[in-house]
């Protein structure tokens, strides 16, 4: 399950951010595209495993799931491709050549609480 290695990398980045800013991580926000090859529920579970026994143990992983969308170059129509993906324009009946959303796998925010003195 590669979600565990992804979750571990997210946790490490969050820990670095907390050390740099001197706070405690309360939440990590990520965007996961429908076609990123990552199962959001598996990522959430893996994050819980990765942070167990660490300073991030109480931090939440907040996953924004991004649906896959394509754009047809000839007619400009944007459309959801679904799963399994159907990259065929519903307007002009041609194959879409551009996937504009749905491959994301990114940390968008690391939320910190100030460390108490």
PDB file of C-alpha atoms in Angstrom:
ATOM      1  CA  UNK A   1       0.000   0.000   0.000  1.00  0.00           C
ATOM      2  CA  UNK A   2       1.814   3.126  -1.203  1.00  0.00           C
ATOM      3  CA  UNK A   3      -0.552   5.367   0.760  1.00  0.00           C
ATOM      4  CA  UNK A   4       1.539   4.630   3.864  1.00  0.00           C
ATOM      5  CA  UNK A   5       4.692   6.048   2.282  1.00  0.00           C
ATOM      6  CA  UNK A   6       2.726   9.088   1.093  1.00  0.00           C
ATOM      7  CA  UNK A   7       1.228   9.582   4.570  1.00  0.00           C
ATOM      8  CA  UNK A   8       4.673   9.271   6.151  1.00  0.00           C
ATOM      9  CA  UNK A   9       6.067  11.928   3.805  1.00  0.00           C
ATOM     10  CA  UNK A  10       3.130  14.226   4.621  1.00  0.00           C
ATOM     11  CA  UNK A  11       3.705  13.714   8.359  1.00  0.00           C
ATOM     12  CA  UNK A  12       7.440  14.435   8.003  1.00  0.00           C
ATOM     13  CA  UNK A  13       6.716  17.668   6.118  1.00  0.00           C
ATOM     14  CA  UNK A  14       4.202  18.707   8.764  1.00  0.00           C
ATOM     15  CA  UNK A  15       6.719  18.016  11.550  1.00  0.00           C
ATOM     16  CA  UNK A  16       9.353  20.131   9.756  1.00  0.00           C
ATOM     17  CA  UNK A  17       6.858  22.982   9.428  1.00  0.00           C
ATOM     18  CA  UNK A  18       5.926  22.748  13.120  1.00  0.00           C
ATOM     19  CA  UNK A  19       9.593  22.848  14.167  1.00  0.00           C
ATOM     20  CA  UNK A  20      10.308  25.810  11.885  1.00  0.00           C
ATOM     21  CA  UNK A  21       7.330  27.854  13.111  1.00  0.00           C
ATOM     22  CA  UNK A  22       7.372  26.626  16.705  1.00  0.00           C
ATOM     23  CA  UNK A  23       3.847  25.279  16.904  1.00  0.00           C
ATOM     24  CA  UNK A  24       1.838  22.085  17.183  1.00  0.00           C
ATOM     25  CA  UNK A  25       0.185  20.641  14.081  1.00  0.00           C
ATOM     26  CA  UNK A  26      -3.586  20.436  14.454  1.00  0.00           C
ATOM     27  CA  UNK A  27      -4.476  19.554  10.864  1.00  0.00           C
ATOM     28  CA  UNK A  28      -2.964  18.876   7.480  1.00  0.00           C
ATOM     29  CA  UNK A  29      -5.017  19.623   4.368  1.00  0.00           C
ATOM     30  CA  UNK A  30      -4.363  17.744   1.149  1.00  0.00           C
ATOM     31  CA  UNK A  31      -5.949  17.620  -2.304  1.00  0.00           C
ATOM     32  CA  UNK A  32      -6.211  14.193  -3.921  1.00  0.00           C
ATOM     33  CA  UNK A  33      -7.299  13.880  -7.526  1.00  0.00           C
ATOM     34  CA  UNK A  34      -9.625  11.110  -8.598  1.00  0.00           C
ATOM     35  CA  UNK A  35      -6.965   9.819 -11.006  1.00  0.00           C
ATOM     36  CA  UNK A  36      -3.948  10.288  -8.706  1.00  0.00           C
ATOM     37  CA  UNK A  37      -3.806   6.593  -7.892  1.00  0.00           C
ATOM     38  CA  UNK A  38      -4.375   7.274  -4.190  1.00  0.00           C
ATOM     39  CA  UNK A  39      -7.352   5.958  -2.234  1.00  0.00           C
ATOM     40  CA  UNK A  40      -8.435   8.775   0.138  1.00  0.00           C
ATOM     41  CA  UNK A  41      -9.711   6.421   2.876  1.00  0.00           C
ATOM     42  CA  UNK A  42      -6.465   4.430   2.738  1.00  0.00           C
ATOM     43  CA  UNK A  43      -4.503   7.689   2.971  1.00  0.00           C
ATOM     44  CA  UNK A  44      -6.491   8.779   6.034  1.00  0.00           C
ATOM     45  CA  UNK A  45      -5.924   5.411   7.719  1.00  0.00           C
ATOM     46  CA  UNK A  46      -2.236   5.446   6.790  1.00  0.00           C
ATOM     47  CA  UNK A  47      -1.820   8.940   8.212  1.00  0.00           C
ATOM     48  CA  UNK A  48      -3.225   7.743  11.548  1.00  0.00           C
ATOM     49  CA  UNK A  49      -0.693   4.894  11.523  1.00  0.00           C
ATOM     50  CA  UNK A  50       2.191   7.186  10.476  1.00  0.00           C
ATOM     51  CA  UNK A  51       1.594   9.731  13.255  1.00  0.00           C
ATOM     52  CA  UNK A  52       0.898   7.245  16.051  1.00  0.00           C
ATOM     53  CA  UNK A  53       3.250   7.916  18.956  1.00  0.00           C
ATOM     54  CA  UNK A  54       4.547  11.170  17.444  1.00  0.00           C
ATOM     55  CA  UNK A  55       3.953  14.846  18.137  1.00  0.00           C
ATOM     56  CA  UNK A  56       1.355  14.761  15.346  1.00  0.00           C
ATOM     57  CA  UNK A  57      -0.722  12.038  16.974  1.00  0.00           C
ATOM     58  CA  UNK A  58      -3.702  14.354  17.532  1.00  0.00           C
ATOM     59  CA  UNK A  59      -3.457  16.040  14.113  1.00  0.00           C
ATOM     60  CA  UNK A  60      -6.219  15.481  11.573  1.00  0.00           C
ATOM     61  CA  UNK A  61      -5.720  14.776   7.888  1.00  0.00           C
ATOM     62  CA  UNK A  62      -8.347  16.652   5.894  1.00  0.00           C
ATOM     63  CA  UNK A  63      -8.650  15.325   2.353  1.00  0.00           C
ATOM     64  CA  UNK A  64     -10.264  17.302  -0.446  1.00  0.00           C
ATOM     65  CA  UNK A  65     -11.173  14.874  -3.208  1.00  0.00           C
ATOM     66  CA  UNK A  66     -10.849  16.440  -6.671  1.00  0.00           C
ATOM     67  CA  UNK A  67     -12.981  14.950  -9.450  1.00  0.00           C
ATOM     68  CA  UNK A  68     -11.268  14.304 -12.769  1.00  0.00           C
ATOM     69  CA  UNK A  69     -12.200  16.800 -15.494  1.00  0.00           C
ATOM     70  CA  UNK A  70     -11.121  17.011 -19.105  1.00  0.00           C
ATOM     71  CA  UNK A  71     -11.320  19.738 -21.734  1.00  0.00           C
ATOM     72  CA  UNK A  72     -11.991  19.152 -25.384  1.00  0.00           C
ATOM     73  CA  UNK A  73      -9.516  21.192 -27.448  1.00  0.00           C
ATOM     74  CA  UNK A  74     -11.652  21.441 -30.621  1.00  0.00           C
ATOM     75  CA  UNK A  75     -14.858  22.719 -28.974  1.00  0.00           C
ATOM     76  CA  UNK A  76     -13.605  23.913 -25.557  1.00  0.00           C
ATOM     77  CA  UNK A  77     -16.117  21.907 -23.553  1.00  0.00           C
ATOM     78  CA  UNK A  78     -15.088  20.921 -20.029  1.00  0.00           C
ATOM     79  CA  UNK A  79     -16.562  17.732 -18.591  1.00  0.00           C
ATOM     80  CA  UNK A  80     -16.234  15.202 -15.781  1.00  0.00           C
ATOM     81  CA  UNK A  81     -14.545  12.007 -16.930  1.00  0.00           C
ATOM     82  CA  UNK A  82     -15.733   9.726 -14.115  1.00  0.00           C
ATOM     83  CA  UNK A  83     -14.246   6.404 -13.068  1.00  0.00           C
ATOM     84  CA  UNK A  84     -13.318   4.483 -15.042  1.00  0.00           C
ATOM     85  CA  UNK A  85     -12.371   7.553 -17.048  1.00  0.00           C
ATOM     86  CA  UNK A  86     -14.165   8.287 -20.291  1.00  0.00           C
ATOM     87  CA  UNK A  87     -12.111  10.879 -22.149  1.00  0.00           C
ATOM     88  CA  UNK A  88     -14.629  11.454 -24.924  1.00  0.00           C
ATOM     89  CA  UNK A  89     -16.305  14.830 -25.411  1.00  0.00           C
ATOM     90  CA  UNK A  90     -20.061  14.654 -24.801  1.00  0.00           C
ATOM     91  CA  UNK A  91     -20.618  17.734 -26.986  1.00  0.00           C
ATOM     92  CA  UNK A  92     -18.676  17.107 -30.214  1.00  0.00           C
ATOM     93  CA  UNK A  93     -18.079  13.351 -29.881  1.00  0.00           C
ATOM     94  CA  UNK A  94     -14.272  13.576 -30.139  1.00  0.00           C
ATOM     95  CA  UNK A  95     -11.534  12.340 -27.805  1.00  0.00           C
ATOM     96  CA  UNK A  96     -10.416  14.904 -25.234  1.00  0.00           C
ATOM     97  CA  UNK A  97      -6.724  15.649 -25.295  1.00  0.00           C
ATOM     98  CA  UNK A  98      -6.336  17.418 -21.987  1.00  0.00           C
ATOM     99  CA  UNK A  99      -7.006  16.336 -18.418  1.00  0.00           C
ATOM    100  CA  UNK A 100      -7.319  19.596 -16.486  1.00  0.00           C
ATOM    101  CA  UNK A 101      -8.064  18.268 -12.990  1.00  0.00           C
ATOM    102  CA  UNK A 102      -7.907  14.983 -11.183  1.00  0.00           C
ATOM    103  CA  UNK A 103      -4.210  14.129 -10.910  1.00  0.00           C
ATOM    104  CA  UNK A 104      -3.493  16.316  -7.870  1.00  0.00           C
ATOM    105  CA  UNK A 105      -1.664  15.048  -4.837  1.00  0.00           C
ATOM    106  CA  UNK A 106      -0.620  18.073  -2.843  1.00  0.00           C
ATOM    107  CA  UNK A 107      -0.432  19.436   0.672  1.00  0.00           C
ATOM    108  CA  UNK A 108      -2.383  22.690   0.614  1.00  0.00           C
ATOM    109  CA  UNK A 109      -2.112  23.711   4.281  1.00  0.00           C
ATOM    110  CA  UNK A 110      -0.561  22.733   7.564  1.00  0.00           C
ATOM    111  CA  UNK A 111      -2.540  24.207  10.428  1.00  0.00           C
ATOM    112  CA  UNK A 112      -0.612  25.048  13.580  1.00  0.00           C
ATOM    113  CA  UNK A 113      -1.503  25.972  17.112  1.00  0.00           C
ATOM    114  CA  UNK A 114       1.015  28.186  18.876  1.00  0.00           C
ATOM    115  CA  UNK A 115       3.181  26.368  21.345  1.00  0.00           C
ATOM    116  CA  UNK A 116       2.390  27.334  24.919  1.00  0.00           C
ATOM    117  CA  UNK A 117       5.234  28.767  26.944  1.00  0.00           C
TER     118      UNK A 117
END
